[in-house]
Amino acid sequence: MVDPTSDLEEDVDEESAPRCAVCGGPALGVGRRTVTWVDGDAVRHRHFCTQDCRDDWTDERPSAGD
C-alpha cells in the first residue's frame, strides 16, 4: 500500500530516495522516519533511515516558547 501522505511511493529506488540527515544513507523502507516542522513561512523536514539515526540527530528545531 502507498501512503497517500508520502511522496515516497513504492517504486522509489535508493538513488532517488531522500538522504538520511545523520548518516547520508537512503531513507526508505519500514525503518524510515521523518521529522517535519514549521519555521516562519517555511515547512522544514529531515529524513532518517532508521530510528537510531533519528535518535542521534541534533535537533535543530526552535524550542517551543522561544
Short mmCIF file of N, CA and C in Angstrom, two decimals, residues 12-59:
data_model
loop_
_atom_site.label_atom_id
_atom_site.label_comp_id
_atom_site.label_asym_id
_atom_site.label_seq_id
_atom_site.Cartn_x
_atom_site.Cartn_y
_atom_site.Cartn_z
N VAL A 12 10.23 3.93 -5.45
CA VAL A 12 11.40 4.76 -5.18
C VAL A 12 12.61 3.85 -4.99
N ASP A 13 13.69 4.16 -5.72
CA ASP A 13 14.91 3.37 -5.56
C ASP A 13 15.89 4.14 -4.66
N GLU A 14 17.00 3.49 -4.31
CA GLU A 14 17.96 4.08 -3.38
C GLU A 14 18.55 5.39 -3.90
N GLU A 15 18.74 5.51 -5.21
CA GLU A 15 19.33 6.73 -5.76
C GLU A 15 18.40 7.94 -5.68
N SER A 16 17.10 7.73 -5.81
CA SER A 16 16.16 8.85 -5.79
C SER A 16 15.53 9.08 -4.42
N ALA A 17 15.84 8.25 -3.44
CA ALA A 17 15.28 8.41 -2.09
C ALA A 17 15.93 9.61 -1.40
N PRO A 18 15.20 10.25 -0.48
CA PRO A 18 15.82 11.31 0.31
C PRO A 18 16.97 10.74 1.13
N ARG A 19 17.93 11.56 1.47
CA ARG A 19 19.10 11.12 2.22
C ARG A 19 18.89 11.33 3.71
N CYS A 20 19.40 10.42 4.49
CA CYS A 20 19.32 10.49 5.95
C CYS A 20 20.13 11.70 6.43
N ALA A 21 19.52 12.49 7.32
CA ALA A 21 20.17 13.69 7.85
C ALA A 21 21.37 13.37 8.73
N VAL A 22 21.50 12.13 9.20
CA VAL A 22 22.60 11.76 10.09
C VAL A 22 23.72 11.03 9.35
N CYS A 23 23.38 9.95 8.65
CA CYS A 23 24.42 9.12 8.03
C CYS A 23 24.54 9.30 6.52
N GLY A 24 23.55 9.95 5.89
CA GLY A 24 23.60 10.17 4.45
C GLY A 24 23.10 9.02 3.61
N GLY A 25 22.69 7.92 4.24
CA GLY A 25 22.16 6.78 3.52
C GLY A 25 20.75 7.04 3.01
N PRO A 26 20.24 6.18 2.13
CA PRO A 26 18.88 6.37 1.63
C PRO A 26 17.85 6.15 2.73
N ALA A 27 16.91 7.07 2.85
CA ALA A 27 15.87 6.98 3.86
C ALA A 27 14.61 6.44 3.20
N LEU A 28 14.48 5.11 3.22
CA LEU A 28 13.30 4.47 2.66
C LEU A 28 13.05 3.17 3.36
N GLY A 29 11.88 2.60 3.15
CA GLY A 29 11.53 1.34 3.79
C GLY A 29 10.81 1.53 5.10
N VAL A 30 10.59 0.42 5.78
CA VAL A 30 9.79 0.45 7.01
C VAL A 30 10.48 1.15 8.17
N GLY A 31 11.80 1.26 8.16
CA GLY A 31 12.51 1.92 9.24
C GLY A 31 12.62 3.42 9.09
N ARG A 32 12.17 3.95 7.97
CA ARG A 32 12.29 5.38 7.67
C ARG A 32 11.50 6.21 8.66
N ARG A 33 12.10 7.33 9.06
CA ARG A 33 11.43 8.30 9.93
C ARG A 33 11.59 9.68 9.32
N THR A 34 10.61 10.55 9.55
CA THR A 34 10.68 11.93 9.07
C THR A 34 10.20 12.85 10.18
N VAL A 35 10.92 13.95 10.36
CA VAL A 35 10.52 14.99 11.31
C VAL A 35 10.19 16.23 10.48
N THR A 36 9.03 16.82 10.71
CA THR A 36 8.57 17.99 9.97
C THR A 36 8.19 19.08 10.96
N TRP A 37 8.54 20.33 10.62
CA TRP A 37 8.15 21.45 11.47
C TRP A 37 7.99 22.70 10.61
N VAL A 38 7.30 23.71 11.18
CA VAL A 38 7.11 24.99 10.51
C VAL A 38 8.11 25.97 11.09
N ASP A 39 8.81 26.67 10.19
CA ASP A 39 9.82 27.65 10.57
C ASP A 39 9.47 28.95 9.86
N GLY A 40 8.75 29.83 10.56
CA GLY A 40 8.27 31.06 9.92
C GLY A 40 7.25 30.71 8.85
N ASP A 41 7.55 31.08 7.61
CA ASP A 41 6.66 30.78 6.49
C ASP A 41 7.06 29.51 5.75
N ALA A 42 8.07 28.81 6.22
CA ALA A 42 8.58 27.62 5.51
C ALA A 42 8.30 26.35 6.31
N VAL A 43 8.10 25.27 5.58
CA VAL A 43 7.99 23.95 6.20
C VAL A 43 9.35 23.28 6.04
N ARG A 44 9.90 22.79 7.13
CA ARG A 44 11.20 22.12 7.13
C ARG A 44 10.99 20.65 7.44
N HIS A 45 11.86 19.81 6.94
CA HIS A 45 11.79 18.38 7.27
C HIS A 45 13.17 17.75 7.17
N ARG A 46 13.35 16.71 7.96
CA ARG A 46 14.57 15.92 7.93
C ARG A 46 14.16 14.46 7.85
N HIS A 47 14.85 13.72 7.00
CA HIS A 47 14.58 12.30 6.82
C HIS A 47 15.65 11.49 7.54
N PHE A 48 15.27 10.31 8.03
CA PHE A 48 16.19 9.41 8.72
C PHE A 48 15.94 8.00 8.23
N CYS A 49 17.01 7.23 8.08
CA CYS A 49 16.87 5.86 7.55
C CYS A 49 16.43 4.88 8.63
N THR A 50 16.69 5.17 9.89
CA THR A 50 16.30 4.30 11.00
C THR A 50 15.96 5.14 12.22
N GLN A 51 15.33 4.52 13.19
CA GLN A 51 15.05 5.21 14.45
C GLN A 51 16.35 5.55 15.17
N ASP A 52 17.37 4.71 15.04
CA ASP A 52 18.67 5.02 15.67
C ASP A 52 19.24 6.33 15.14
N CYS A 53 19.19 6.54 13.82
CA CYS A 53 19.67 7.80 13.26
C CYS A 53 18.80 8.96 13.75
N ARG A 54 17.50 8.74 13.83
CA ARG A 54 16.61 9.78 14.35
C ARG A 54 17.01 10.15 15.77
N ASP A 55 17.31 9.15 16.58
CA ASP A 55 17.71 9.40 17.97
C ASP A 55 19.06 10.12 18.06
N ASP A 56 19.95 9.90 17.08
CA ASP A 56 21.28 10.52 17.08
C ASP A 56 21.28 11.94 16.52
N TRP A 57 20.18 12.38 15.92
CA TRP A 57 20.09 13.69 15.28
C TRP A 57 20.17 14.80 16.31
N THR A 58 20.96 15.81 16.03
CA THR A 58 21.00 17.01 16.85
C THR A 58 19.84 17.89 16.39
N ASP A 59 18.81 17.93 17.19
CA ASP A 59 17.56 18.59 16.83
C ASP A 59 17.80 20.08 16.61
#
